[in-house]
Structures are given as C-alpha cells and as structure tokens.
Amino acid sequence: MGNSPTTARRPKKARLMQGNLAIAEGALAAGLGFFASYPITPANEIAIFLSRALPKRGAIFIQMEDEIASLAAVIGASVGGLKAATATSGPGFSLMQEHIGYAAAVEIPCVIIDVQRAGPSTGRPGSPAQGDVMQARWGTHGDHPIIVLCPGSVQEAYELTIHAFNLSEQYRTPVILLADEVLARMWERVELPLAQVEVLGRLHPEVPPEWYFPYDDALGDVPPLVPFGQGYRYHLTGLFHDKSGFPTERLDEIDTWQQRLFGKIEGKVEQIARIEEEEMEDAEIAIIAYGSTARSARHAMKLAREENRAVGLLRLVTLWPFHDKAIERVASSVKRIIVAEMNRGQILLEVERVAKGRADVVGVNRADGAMVTPAQIMAALEVEG
Amino acid sequence: MAINLKEMSKEQDLIAPGHRLCAGCAETIVVRQVLHAVGSPVVVASPTGCLEVASTPYPYTSWRVPWIHNAFENVSSTLAGIETMYRSLVKQGKIEDKGIKFVAFAGDGATYDIGLQFLSGAIERGHKFLYVCLNNEGYMNTGIQRSSATPMGTWTTTSPVGAVIPGKRENRKDVTAIIAAHDIPYVAQAAPHAWRDLMTKAQKAIAADGPSFINVLIPCQRGWRFPPEETIVLSKLAADTCIWPLYEVVDGEWKLNYRPSPKKPIIDWLQSQGRFQHLLTPQNEHVVDALQQEVDRQWSRLLERCKAPS
C-alpha cells in the first residue's frame, strides 16, 4: 500500500494525517450528510473535526445526549435520504446495539464507526483492543446479517470509510467500521485522491409510488429505499414485516423476508469480503491478523523471512461476513495458522471452525490494552504443532 | 446544625490530596465541603467524568470512603441499588442501622444528558440520597465538548466558532428546575465561593426525608479559558451577573439565597473567559444581547417563584 506512483491522470496529495481524521475525511468524500454522536475517547477527533466541516458544506452535525440517541438520529436521517453515520468506542457501541439490530432488520443504510478500546466496561479508554469483533457480529439480539470492515492503516481508514458508505447503500444495511485506538490516533502519511472517488448513492425504484413496496423482492435482492417525503408512502417497523413493511405473523411471509435479508449479504460473501495476502505463495505458516495487529504481524513475517522461514500473512479487511473460502484455502496449503488479535481469541474461533483440523491453529492473544508485539508472534512460530 | 469551621478543620477530609484534577479546578473544593457537611459514615458514587478519572488514577485513590464508579449514565441507578439494599437489610434486622448516607458526585454530561432519565427515575422512586451535580458546563474530560448545560454562544470543540456560527446556538436546559418539578424534598443551586451557603445546603439536603439534589457551578480553567487562580472570583461573578443564581427549593417552596447588588451585566461574565472572546466583537453584539435577555428572563422568573420583590 502507498507505493502506487503519482501520475498526472490520477493526481494525489500526500499529507500527514491522524486515523480518526482520515475516517472523517473519508466520510466527507463519501457524501456524509448527517453525523450524530456523543463524546467518547478515543473517537472524539472525528466529531470535533466534523462539527466544523459539515456545517460548511450545508450538512448536519448534531451532538446527542447519548449513543442510543445518536444511532436513532442517524437512522432517522438515513430514512430522510441523507448519508448518515455515527462514531463511538466500546461503551457507546454497547449502547447502540438495539439500534444496530433495528437498522439491520428494517434495512436502513448507515455507517457506525467503532474505535475499539480495551474493555469490557470503562476498561482502558486510551488503549487499543479488538474485543468488539464478536459484538459487532452478534451484539444485538436475534439473527441478522452485518458487514464489518477493519482498516489496517490510516490510508486504508480513509478508503474503507468510503467503501463502508458504498456497501451500506448497495446492500441497504448498517456497516460497521471497526477501527482501534492505535490505528485511530496514530499519524501516518496518506495520499488522498484529488479526483472524485467512486461513491454510490441511494438506489431509486423504477416503479411509481402506488406500485412501490419497500421490501418487495420483485424489486431485487435489495429493494430500493425511497426517502420519506418523496411521495412514496410506506411503513417502517422493527416487527417482522411483509413486503409492504406492515407487521406480519405469517410464516411464509417471514420466510420470504428472511431468505432475502440473509441472502443479500451471506449469499454474496465473495463480492463483499476482502482479504489481502502477502508472501503466501510458498508459506508453510500463515499469520492471520487484522487492524493494527496486522502491522505487528507483517513485521513478524518480515523477520521470519529474513531467517528464510516460509511465513506469510493473510490480512482480513472484511471481518464479517467471514471469508470462509479464503481461510479454507489457507488451511489446506499451510501447516500452521497463527491468529494474532488484541482479544482472547475471537477470530481464532472462526478460523478453527473453518480449518476443521486441516492445519494447526494457534492463537496469539492479549486483551490488556497493549498491542500484540512482533516478538509475541515470533514466539508462536516456535511452538511445535 | 451550624457550620463551625474551627471544628471542621479538626476533621479529616474524606477526599485526600494528591488527586490529578487540574490546578484551579473547583471540583474537589466542593467535594470536600459537601462531605464535611454530610459527615461519616457515607458511601460515594461517581459516574464517568473528570472527578472519577482524576481521583482514581490506577493504582491510587483519593477517596477515604467506600466509592463506586459504574458507567457514564447510571450513577443514580447504582446508588439506588445500594441504598435500597441497605434499607432492606436494616429492615430485615440483618445489619445494624448506622445511619449511612449516600452521595453521588456527577458532572453535567452525566446529569443533564446521558444520565437524566436514570436520575429522574431514581428520584421519582424516592431513594434517599444526595445527588450533587458538579456543573462545569461541558464535557471537559473528553476534550471540551458542548453539553446541554453549556450556555448559548459558548465556544467548545463541538460548538465551534466560525465566520457564520458564533458558538453554541441553543440555550442550556434548566436541570435544577426539572429536578424541582419532581417535587422531592430538597433541591438547590450553589457555587464554591459561597462556601457556607453550599455546606448549609448539603446539610439540609442530607437531612431531607427523601431524594435531594444540589447543582453546583464548577468554574473550569481548561474549558472556560481563564487563569487557574481566578476560580473563586469567577464563581462569585456568576452569582453577581445572575447567570448562576443561588437558591433552594424546600418541600416545593422556592427561596432566593443571594441577591447581588448591583446586578452586574452579562458582559462582565463574558469578558472574564476565553470561551466567550468571539462574542466581544461588533458582529456578535446580538448574541450578547440575547444572552442578557435570557438571563434577565430567567432571573425575573426565579424572583417570581421565590416571591421576592422584582
């Protein structure tokens, strides 16, 4: 990353930027029209920046009375047709869970930025963690699909934020950008494209208002959501609903809705889920990592390569939906998989599930608010499988 | 129960020195005074905020009393649980009634914003505790963001000042009146310069038969932008400009505790702090006028409620 030459055709501007600011800049580039949040460390810089930047663009910044209200306002703004987002950290992310479930079930595009800090509870507010991985997947009650992205550099924080908005519109779903304290508060060289980046807008139905149903699978896997106020009258509720949006108890209608709801994301894992492989061609040991931990993993891999050891890196850019096929390929081609993460083994469980014993799976974990070090990962290379 | 400084000077402070609050912060001044007035045995609870963070940096604590922090929103509920548990065990005869008192110290973010429904619920249920709001008019712990206690026209990091927008655009909410509307036995507003008034109020509050609430203004040199040695001067100026009147509501009866003479203009208050400097320009005169009108309107309403001559 960051090695692509600057050309006249695609001019870029190199800048030193903080991760949180890159997220905020990415949101602006994606067309953010509404941002509501509540103060919390270590995500504050996003709100502080946007409180200045959004009004200048005629867009809206609101500081809410808590995180529950923040995501509710974001959902409301999205139904109103604006690209909407909130940013928080663990304790606030916990408070948002009910609304994440609502947004998933009612299919409201929105972006939730969670800058992970060590937890549970207040934890270590100024220290990094990756303990919200399973909460991002399963934190709200009930089965639901979700998309979760995890940037590994400040540059990627910018790009993935734009991608998060695009995915949320494309699949009409909440998308969670799972950053961490180190990634969000470090400063790094970035190259922002000066030309317009690819930005997806809200899908619009081709049918007139009287034919429109917000959950009609005749309109496709992802029926367009027409903003309120444009003449399309419809009903939104968190109750199980039929194609019109009205509550239903009919199992056939619930089945139709659920097939589409899960299918639109879980049936498209190959299109949605991104991974990045480095030095995997001849690898006998694969390190799987994501977020800032992937940087320690990359360093460990380089140290191992200097010792002529066949070690490769598989970095998860998309955490959910989980890229089973990519992990299956790795598990079939290496002897050992090391899963490094700043938690007590959350993605480790997924890798073990997919590997099914084809490779030896070892976790390198810590949840004390300190980063996983390259030395810790190197030590795991020595473990006899 | 008169306030006797000589006697109190012999007592141990229930909050110890060595905490990490900023120089010039009024929070521990107020905590010390209130806890002297309340006395032992006492259980203290704090939500997330400056006081919580700065009084308990691992592995130290400044608290010489049992102390609990839960999260940002829930100090009232946490203390309600402790108070109910104590009452129940005493009633069942399982523990001796030692007359333990329960006090919450919470910031304005935790009181005005994220914790308001929890506080409202707790005092509606009638839990016997004193809730002290240490109101520095913003989220100073997380980097000077606006709260609903922040006055209109104020610069904060999330109510920035620009060519078009002159800081926060909304008036602050009157939480003291909201709490008084719950018809609990004791509600008051206080400030650290009026220490005898504050301590008397804390004594009345803790003696009340039910929930009590004191909203205390906390000048914050970092967030308000003033020299740290001026904390107490600013506290008095707030009362003299009537932006922070001192009063109490005892069993529904409103009583004014301090009437400035003369009542100083709001411009004196605005000139004293960096967070208002942008208002001292000709283009923002209308904001100053609007603020003065709002202060006057609220002062008149308070005089009416207190049945004081206008």
XYZ file of C-alpha atoms in Angstrom:
695
model
C 0.000 0.000 0.000
C 1.014 3.553 -0.590
C 3.540 2.572 -3.287
C 1.485 3.425 -6.347
C 3.240 6.132 -8.377
C 1.684 9.554 -8.615
C 0.521 10.200 -12.139
C -0.885 13.215 -13.850
C -4.026 11.303 -14.673
C -4.815 10.463 -11.059
C -3.246 13.246 -9.031
C -2.922 12.689 -5.314
C -1.963 14.888 -2.433
C 0.335 13.439 0.222
C -0.472 14.531 3.771
C 0.299 13.577 7.318
C -2.978 12.553 8.877
C -4.403 11.001 12.018
C -6.508 7.844 11.671
C -9.628 9.453 13.141
C -9.268 12.396 10.761
C -8.821 10.017 7.819
C -12.099 8.365 8.793
C -13.784 11.774 8.968
C -12.279 12.810 5.601
C -13.396 9.505 4.109
C -16.920 10.092 5.353
C -16.945 13.541 3.738
C -15.648 12.103 0.479
C -18.443 9.526 0.579
C -21.023 12.301 0.786
C -21.783 12.315 4.504
C -24.845 14.477 5.029
C -25.590 13.828 8.684
C -23.447 12.917 11.669
C -24.699 12.465 15.231
C -22.562 11.294 18.117
C -21.707 11.578 21.795
C -18.281 12.385 23.258
C -16.078 9.350 23.934
C -12.377 8.567 23.985
C -10.679 7.575 21.629
C -13.129 8.603 18.887
C -13.532 12.304 19.795
C -11.425 13.727 16.964
C -13.963 12.503 14.401
C -16.820 14.517 15.933
C -14.665 17.557 16.649
C -13.497 17.648 13.015
C -16.970 17.070 11.594
C -18.554 19.702 13.842
C -16.551 22.249 11.832
C -16.524 20.580 8.428
C -20.171 19.586 7.998
C -21.878 22.968 8.550
C -19.517 24.491 5.961
C -20.980 22.047 3.420
C -24.551 22.676 4.443
C -24.556 19.248 6.078
C -25.544 18.426 9.617
C -23.598 17.720 12.783
C -25.509 17.068 15.997
C -24.082 16.169 19.352
C -26.675 13.955 21.020
C -27.366 13.223 24.689
C -26.027 9.667 24.438
C -25.120 6.927 21.973
C -28.599 5.417 21.913
C -29.962 8.724 20.694
C -27.036 9.137 18.285
C -27.752 5.996 16.265
C -31.520 6.619 16.401
C -30.964 10.050 14.863
C -28.670 8.532 12.241
C -31.385 6.026 11.303
C -33.928 8.838 11.060
C -31.627 10.917 8.863
C -30.988 7.947 6.589
C -34.726 7.364 6.172
C -34.842 11.033 5.265
C -32.381 10.298 2.458
C -29.078 11.537 3.858
C -25.926 9.501 4.142
C -25.631 9.228 7.880
C -23.048 7.989 10.355
C -22.035 7.941 13.991
C -18.718 7.277 15.737
C -18.060 5.843 19.158
C -15.982 3.419 21.213
C -16.788 0.273 23.210
C -19.134 1.614 25.925
C -21.084 3.657 23.383
C -21.072 0.759 20.928
C -22.701 -1.364 23.635
C -25.471 1.216 23.998
C -26.050 1.227 20.228
C -26.764 -2.469 19.912
C -30.563 -2.238 19.898
C -30.471 0.226 17.019
C -27.934 -1.819 15.062
C -30.485 -4.641 15.118
C -33.221 -2.249 14.038
C -31.140 -0.923 11.144
C -30.298 -4.482 10.045
C -33.915 -5.688 10.226
C -35.546 -2.588 8.773
C -32.693 -2.338 6.239
C -31.593 1.225 6.813
C -28.249 2.203 5.264
C -25.934 3.746 7.860
C -22.327 3.623 8.985
C -21.238 3.006 12.569
C -17.615 3.733 13.394
C -16.340 1.918 16.481
C -12.837 2.897 17.588
C -12.149 -0.069 19.845
C -10.591 0.475 23.255
C -9.747 -2.041 25.953
C -12.828 -3.329 27.778
C -15.268 -4.540 28.969
C -16.860 -1.606 30.796
C -14.755 1.558 31.050
C -11.647 -0.597 30.601
C -8.647 1.398 29.412
C -10.130 4.294 27.448
C -6.834 5.365 25.884
C -5.589 1.902 24.970
C -6.264 -0.296 21.952
C -8.215 -3.527 21.733
C -10.043 -5.722 19.258
C -12.527 -7.014 21.757
C -15.626 -5.814 19.877
C -15.261 -8.257 16.972
C -17.939 -10.659 18.154
C -20.069 -7.808 19.499
C -20.024 -6.228 16.041
C -21.259 -9.567 14.680
C -23.681 -10.657 17.386
C -24.109 -7.744 19.823
C -27.756 -7.087 19.057
C -30.396 -9.697 19.812
C -31.622 -12.034 17.113
C -30.031 -13.403 13.953
C -29.151 -10.744 11.458
C -26.623 -10.129 8.698
C -23.963 -7.472 9.136
C -20.954 -6.075 7.300
C -17.878 -5.179 9.347
C -14.704 -3.638 7.906
C -11.352 -3.291 9.631
C -8.720 -0.812 8.381
C -5.002 -1.585 8.767
C -3.503 1.826 8.021
C -4.502 5.479 8.058
C -4.690 5.438 4.258
C -6.960 2.430 4.392
C -9.099 4.052 7.111
C -9.906 6.749 4.548
C -10.624 4.296 1.742
C -12.604 1.817 3.815
C -14.798 4.553 5.247
C -15.856 5.454 1.712
C -16.302 1.750 0.980
C -18.436 1.382 4.139
C -20.865 4.035 2.905
C -20.955 2.418 -0.533
C -21.698 -1.026 0.897
C -24.390 0.366 3.190
C -26.188 1.879 0.191
C -25.549 -1.068 -2.126
C -26.848 -3.645 0.348
C -29.204 -1.367 2.321
C -27.641 -2.349 5.607
C -25.757 -0.940 8.572
C -21.996 -1.223 8.044
C -19.605 -1.138 10.969
C -16.106 0.266 10.569
C -14.118 -1.414 13.318
C -11.022 0.672 13.985
C -8.881 0.552 17.104
C -7.227 3.144 19.309
C -3.748 2.776 17.790
C -4.993 2.953 14.228
C -7.321 5.874 15.009
C -4.888 8.051 16.913
C -1.638 7.455 15.054
C -0.438 9.872 12.408
C 0.726 8.480 9.096
C 1.401 9.548 5.536
C -1.671 9.311 3.343
C -2.339 10.109 -0.284
C -5.818 11.417 -0.815
C -7.119 11.306 -4.353
C -7.878 14.758 -5.679
C -10.190 13.366 -8.338
C -13.658 12.211 -7.422
C -13.685 8.787 -5.782
C -16.340 6.227 -6.600
C -19.369 6.980 -4.472
C -22.624 5.057 -4.610
C -25.829 6.948 -3.995
C -29.200 5.773 -2.754
C -30.904 3.343 -5.132
C -34.174 4.580 -6.553
C -37.108 2.384 -7.641
C -38.301 2.372 -11.211
C -41.894 1.852 -10.114
C -44.376 4.635 -9.306
C -45.427 5.240 -5.675
C -48.622 3.208 -5.971
C -46.655 0.103 -7.020
C -43.823 0.506 -4.524
C -43.196 -1.791 -1.573
C -40.042 -1.214 0.490
C -39.390 -4.952 0.975
C -40.574 -6.250 -2.380
C -38.231 -8.940 -3.728
C -39.670 -8.295 -7.160
C -37.548 -5.121 -6.982
C -34.431 -7.253 -6.436
C -32.431 -8.688 -3.553
C -32.031 -5.159 -2.274
C -35.259 -3.257 -2.887
C -34.554 0.486 -3.059
C -35.437 2.556 -0.002
C -37.124 5.756 -1.080
C -36.561 8.604 1.351
C -39.600 9.822 3.262
C -41.188 12.849 1.720
C -40.864 11.883 -1.939
C -44.414 10.704 -2.434
C -43.816 7.045 -1.650
C -45.932 6.241 1.404
C -44.833 3.175 3.300
C -44.488 1.717 6.794
C -41.275 1.022 8.733
C -41.199 -1.146 11.843
C -38.848 -3.422 13.733
C -41.597 -6.022 13.901
C -41.249 -8.840 11.391
C -42.827 -7.416 8.282
C -44.172 -8.340 4.875
C -43.141 -6.741 1.600
C -45.170 -3.628 2.344
C -43.417 -3.139 5.676
C -46.509 -3.916 7.751
C -46.156 -6.383 10.634
C -46.849 -9.997 9.801
C -47.204 -13.240 11.719
C -47.451 -15.327 8.559
C -44.567 -17.774 8.455
C -44.452 -17.846 4.656
C -44.029 -14.078 4.556
C -41.445 -14.132 7.329
C -39.568 -16.859 5.447
C -39.531 -14.815 2.235
C -38.241 -11.784 4.106
C -35.548 -13.688 5.987
C -34.331 -15.529 2.869
C -33.770 -12.200 1.178
C -32.395 -10.424 4.263
C -29.696 -13.024 4.890
C -29.176 -13.885 1.240
C -28.329 -10.337 0.189
C -25.184 -10.433 2.346
C -24.393 -14.025 3.275
C -25.024 -15.137 -0.295
C -22.532 -12.578 -1.599
C -19.526 -13.172 0.612
C -17.162 -13.417 -2.372
C -18.235 -9.998 -3.622
C -18.268 -8.322 -0.211
C -15.411 -9.813 1.796
C -11.907 -8.519 1.126
C -8.694 -10.143 2.228
C -5.096 -9.277 1.476
C -2.341 -11.880 1.133
C 1.393 -11.216 1.455
C 4.102 -13.824 0.846
C 1.533 -16.595 0.898
C 2.658 -18.393 -2.294
C 5.172 -20.684 -0.600
C 4.092 -20.171 3.018
C 4.119 -23.076 5.437
C 2.973 -20.911 8.284
C 0.261 -18.284 7.812
C -0.325 -15.418 10.194
C -3.906 -14.182 10.149
C -4.415 -10.688 11.583
C -6.431 -7.510 11.088
C -6.408 -3.851 12.087
C -3.303 -2.502 13.800
C -2.333 -6.042 14.847
C -1.715 -6.809 11.172
C 1.172 -4.329 11.330
C 2.851 -6.351 14.072
C 2.091 -9.470 12.058
C 3.685 -8.001 8.922
C 6.817 -7.131 10.864
C 6.972 -10.643 12.346
C 6.575 -12.093 8.871
C 9.482 -9.997 7.564
C 11.708 -11.053 10.463
C 10.814 -14.674 9.768
C 11.522 -14.269 6.036
C 14.962 -12.845 6.908
C 15.573 -16.160 8.661
C 14.439 -17.924 5.461
C 11.307 -19.232 7.072
C 8.266 -19.714 4.861
C 5.852 -17.425 6.669
C 3.044 -15.490 5.007
C 0.382 -13.010 6.100
C -3.330 -13.080 5.462
C -4.919 -9.804 6.499
C -8.663 -9.648 6.974
C -10.012 -6.355 5.636
C -13.606 -7.526 5.967
C -14.275 -9.332 9.234
C -17.961 -10.022 8.651
C -19.302 -11.713 6.618
C -16.434 -14.107 7.324
C -14.492 -15.219 4.260
C -14.707 -18.975 4.844
C -13.334 -19.895 1.412
C -10.170 -17.829 1.815
C -9.477 -19.436 5.179
C -10.224 -22.901 3.756
C -7.632 -22.326 1.021
C -5.035 -21.269 3.563
C -5.833 -24.128 5.927
C -5.327 -26.576 3.063
C -1.998 -25.132 1.998
C -0.104 -24.438 5.248
C 0.925 -26.497 8.246
C 0.156 -23.906 10.846
C -2.050 -20.844 11.154
C -1.267 -18.218 13.772
C -4.204 -15.932 14.554
C -2.973 -12.729 16.211
C -5.542 -10.370 17.744
C -5.996 -7.983 20.688
C -8.645 -10.109 22.378
C -8.803 -13.540 23.936
C -9.420 -15.352 20.672
C -12.495 -14.140 18.800
C -11.493 -14.584 15.136
C -9.455 -17.593 16.321
C -12.746 -19.431 16.873
C -13.852 -18.691 13.318
C -10.535 -19.862 11.870
C -10.717 -23.083 13.892
C -14.292 -23.623 12.704
C -13.318 -23.272 9.054
C -9.933 -25.046 9.256
C -11.592 -28.175 10.675
C -8.213 -29.524 11.776
C -6.601 -29.226 8.330
C -3.880 -27.029 9.818
C -2.635 -26.495 13.311
C -4.321 -23.276 14.572
C -2.573 -21.245 17.279
C -3.783 -18.018 18.856
C -1.583 -15.088 19.879
C -3.812 -13.053 22.142
C -3.833 -10.265 24.631
C -6.699 -8.181 25.990
C -4.846 -5.952 28.457
C -4.847 -2.808 26.334
C -1.346 -3.344 24.925
C -0.554 -4.232 21.323
C 0.392 -7.703 20.188
C 4.129 -7.439 19.508
C 6.068 -8.988 16.636
C 8.103 -10.849 19.291
C 4.929 -12.492 20.611
C 4.050 -13.657 17.126
C 7.643 -14.833 16.505
C 7.431 -16.912 19.664
C 4.335 -18.644 18.291
C 6.356 -19.686 15.216
C 8.471 -21.825 17.518
C 5.569 -23.746 19.033
C 5.680 -27.351 17.894
C 2.429 -28.240 16.214
C -26.530 22.381 62.908
C -24.375 25.429 62.330
C -21.251 25.312 60.200
C -18.312 25.512 62.595
C -15.082 25.992 60.671
C -12.893 25.539 63.746
C -14.418 22.135 64.481
C -14.381 21.115 60.841
C -10.710 21.971 60.499
C -10.001 19.194 63.000
C -11.848 16.602 60.925
C -10.136 14.527 58.286
C -11.069 15.380 54.711
C -12.937 12.460 53.162
C -11.187 13.114 49.864
C -7.405 13.113 50.114
C -4.940 15.441 48.378
C -2.762 14.125 45.568
C -5.586 13.695 43.095
C -4.976 14.700 39.498
C -7.623 17.322 38.897
C -6.284 20.443 37.183
C -4.845 23.351 39.115
C -7.695 25.705 39.901
C -10.406 23.068 39.491
C -13.306 23.663 41.866
C -14.478 20.056 41.938
C -12.513 18.830 44.946
C -13.132 22.117 46.771
C -16.837 21.365 46.527
C -16.475 17.640 47.260
C -14.501 18.410 50.444
C -17.039 20.973 51.630
C -20.041 18.768 50.893
C -18.530 15.709 52.571
C -17.609 17.767 55.666
C -21.218 18.897 55.834
C -22.590 15.393 55.263
C -20.167 13.614 57.568
C -19.413 9.914 58.078
C -20.458 7.210 57.507
C -21.035 7.903 53.835
C -20.965 5.952 50.578
C -19.992 7.918 47.453
C -20.719 7.100 43.828
C -19.463 8.844 40.697
C -20.238 8.304 37.039
C -17.630 8.698 34.302
C -16.164 12.178 34.290
C -13.300 14.420 35.392
C -13.735 13.612 39.091
C -13.883 9.861 38.510
C -10.822 9.806 36.274
C -8.698 12.250 38.256
C -9.494 10.987 41.763
C -8.714 7.351 40.958
C -5.688 7.024 38.669
C -4.563 3.406 38.954
C -3.311 2.258 41.448
C -4.264 5.219 43.655
C -7.451 6.637 45.097
C -8.238 9.908 46.822
C -11.375 8.525 48.425
C -11.323 7.827 52.166
C -14.844 6.450 51.880
C -16.386 3.451 50.074
C -16.642 4.602 46.468
C -18.118 3.135 43.300
C -17.918 4.056 39.637
C -20.151 2.150 37.234
C -20.530 3.878 33.852
C -21.482 7.263 32.401
C -25.260 7.132 32.602
C -26.104 5.163 35.677
C -24.792 6.650 38.930
C -28.361 7.276 40.160
C -29.440 3.691 39.487
C -26.275 2.240 41.019
C -26.694 4.320 44.152
C -30.413 3.484 44.203
C -29.482 -0.189 44.340
C -27.015 0.323 47.170
C -29.432 2.494 49.161
C -32.299 0.032 48.698
C -30.113 -2.908 49.679
C -29.063 -1.086 52.843
C -32.624 -0.113 53.755
C -33.843 -3.653 53.126
C -31.133 -5.305 55.216
C -31.745 -2.860 58.069
C -35.480 -3.517 57.858
C -34.902 -7.264 57.936
C -32.716 -6.826 61.008
C -29.739 -8.350 59.183
C -27.495 -5.332 59.707
C -27.388 -2.552 62.255
C -28.642 0.874 61.136
C -25.506 3.018 61.302
C -27.183 5.949 59.578
C -25.132 5.512 56.415
C -25.589 8.345 53.945
C -25.407 8.077 50.168
C -23.975 10.793 47.927
C -23.443 10.971 44.171
C -20.997 13.440 42.616
C -21.618 13.693 38.878
C -20.708 16.078 36.084
C -23.148 17.945 33.882
C -22.746 15.489 30.996
C -23.767 12.635 33.252
C -26.569 14.668 34.825
C -28.046 16.843 32.076
C -27.534 14.463 29.146
C -26.822 10.749 29.306
C -27.974 10.185 32.898
C -31.104 12.347 33.085
C -33.643 9.528 32.740
C -31.806 7.469 35.362
C -31.782 10.404 37.789
C -35.441 11.155 37.101
C -36.367 7.523 37.710
C -34.400 7.291 40.922
C -35.839 10.426 42.495
C -39.371 9.548 41.397
C -38.955 6.254 43.266
C -37.834 8.242 46.289
C -34.418 6.796 47.037
C -32.857 8.647 49.929
C -29.625 10.048 48.540
C -27.979 13.359 47.813
C -27.079 13.941 44.170
C -24.524 16.707 43.626
C -24.048 17.894 40.054
C -20.571 19.336 39.546
C -21.537 21.510 36.611
C -18.612 22.812 34.560
C -20.867 23.369 31.566
C -19.261 20.907 29.181
C -17.545 17.577 28.574
C -14.172 18.691 29.869
C -12.846 15.157 30.476
C -13.154 14.122 26.822
C -11.918 17.405 25.346
C -14.282 20.339 25.987
C -17.335 19.256 24.008
C -20.657 21.041 24.448
C -23.278 19.658 26.794
C -26.862 20.724 27.375
C -25.512 22.705 30.362
C -23.335 24.808 28.037
C -24.715 28.355 27.696
C -25.713 29.756 24.315
C -22.860 31.483 22.491
C -20.147 29.364 24.092
C -17.156 28.053 22.152
C -16.498 24.357 22.670
C -14.758 21.848 20.411
C -18.116 20.612 19.100
C -19.804 24.034 19.049
C -17.004 25.729 17.131
C -16.885 29.406 16.305
C -16.707 30.391 12.655
C -17.474 33.278 10.392
C -21.159 32.379 10.400
C -21.869 30.408 13.584
C -20.991 32.115 16.896
C -20.518 29.022 19.085
C -23.351 27.051 20.656
C -26.706 28.068 19.239
C -29.046 26.607 21.847
C -29.812 27.830 25.357
C -28.824 25.484 28.175
C -31.530 23.466 29.878
C -32.598 24.242 33.429
C -31.993 20.922 35.144
C -32.391 22.357 38.637
C -35.978 23.317 37.772
C -36.545 19.938 36.099
C -35.477 18.161 39.273
C -37.575 20.553 41.390
C -40.573 19.606 39.217
C -40.246 16.070 40.627
C -41.435 17.514 43.960
C -38.636 15.992 46.004
C -37.887 17.344 49.490
C -34.776 19.382 48.704
C -33.306 20.999 45.573
C -30.733 23.785 45.427
C -28.268 25.680 43.289
C -24.912 26.601 44.808
C -21.399 27.765 43.916
C -17.987 27.213 45.527
C -17.311 30.861 46.536
C -20.384 30.802 48.793
C -18.969 28.002 50.930
C -21.187 28.488 53.957
C -24.267 28.552 51.730
C -23.092 25.386 49.948
C -22.343 23.496 53.176
C -25.622 24.527 54.763
C -27.420 23.287 51.681
C -25.550 19.969 51.847
C -26.612 19.591 55.491
C -30.249 20.327 54.681
C -30.125 18.009 51.679
C -28.738 15.018 53.534
C -31.209 15.573 56.397
C -34.162 15.593 53.971
C -36.530 12.650 54.113
C -36.055 11.531 50.516
C -34.021 12.394 47.452
C -32.108 15.675 47.328
C -30.236 17.474 44.582
C -27.693 20.296 44.538
C -26.464 21.784 41.270
C -23.052 23.391 41.861
C -21.319 25.582 39.292
C -17.702 24.471 38.756
C -15.507 27.071 37.036
C -13.179 25.100 34.726
C -9.986 26.895 33.766
C -9.186 24.487 30.909
C -12.621 24.547 29.315
C -13.576 28.127 30.089
C -10.127 29.561 29.355
C -9.185 31.650 32.400
C -6.159 31.770 34.746
C -6.414 28.983 37.361
C -6.141 31.404 40.309
C -9.452 33.060 39.331
C -11.757 30.108 40.033
C -13.398 31.588 43.114
C -13.550 35.088 41.587
C -15.462 33.641 38.639
C -17.752 31.672 40.925
C -18.771 34.933 42.613
C -19.108 36.732 39.288
C -21.532 34.042 38.109
C -23.781 34.791 41.075
C -23.368 38.573 40.688
C -24.350 38.503 36.996
C -27.268 36.172 37.806
C -26.143 33.639 35.217
C -25.903 31.250 38.166
C -28.358 32.315 40.888
C -28.137 30.744 44.326
C -31.469 29.415 45.552
C -33.163 26.429 47.115
C -36.496 24.656 46.814
C -37.518 23.174 50.159
C -40.616 20.963 50.050
C -41.784 22.877 46.983
C -41.106 26.352 48.423
C -38.659 28.403 46.339
C -36.244 30.598 48.285
C -33.625 33.014 46.973
C -30.330 32.748 48.876
C -28.369 35.579 47.307
C -29.362 38.818 45.623
C -26.479 40.727 44.005
C -26.351 44.435 44.500
C -25.858 45.743 41.973
C -26.738 43.000 39.488
C -23.763 43.005 37.130
C -24.200 42.941 33.331
C -23.556 39.683 31.480
C -20.758 41.344 29.509
C -18.636 41.224 32.699
C -19.088 37.444 32.714
C -18.300 37.117 29.006
C -15.165 39.252 29.245
C -13.759 37.065 32.005
C -13.343 33.905 29.907
C -11.702 32.875 26.659
C -14.645 30.709 25.636
C -16.670 33.894 25.043
C -13.979 36.079 23.392
C -15.612 35.820 19.971
C -18.736 37.436 21.419
C -16.865 40.662 22.168
C -16.931 41.744 18.514
C -19.481 44.127 16.967
C -20.861 41.378 14.697
C -21.825 39.255 17.702
C -23.397 42.022 19.780
C -26.787 40.457 19.107
C -25.664 37.256 20.828
C -24.637 39.210 23.924
C -27.984 40.987 23.886
C -29.830 37.684 23.531
C -27.843 36.218 26.419
C -28.593 39.244 28.632
C -32.288 38.948 27.794
C -32.270 35.254 28.630
C -30.502 35.839 31.961
C -32.969 38.651 32.798
C -35.964 36.498 31.826
C -34.791 33.605 33.993
C -33.898 35.920 36.877
C -37.377 37.505 36.809
C -38.983 34.081 36.737
C -36.858 32.988 39.674
C -37.821 36.104 41.674
C -41.475 35.313 40.965
C -41.074 31.707 42.066
C -39.286 32.874 45.215
C -41.988 35.516 45.802
C -39.179 38.055 46.029
C -39.691 41.699 45.024
C -38.575 42.321 41.438
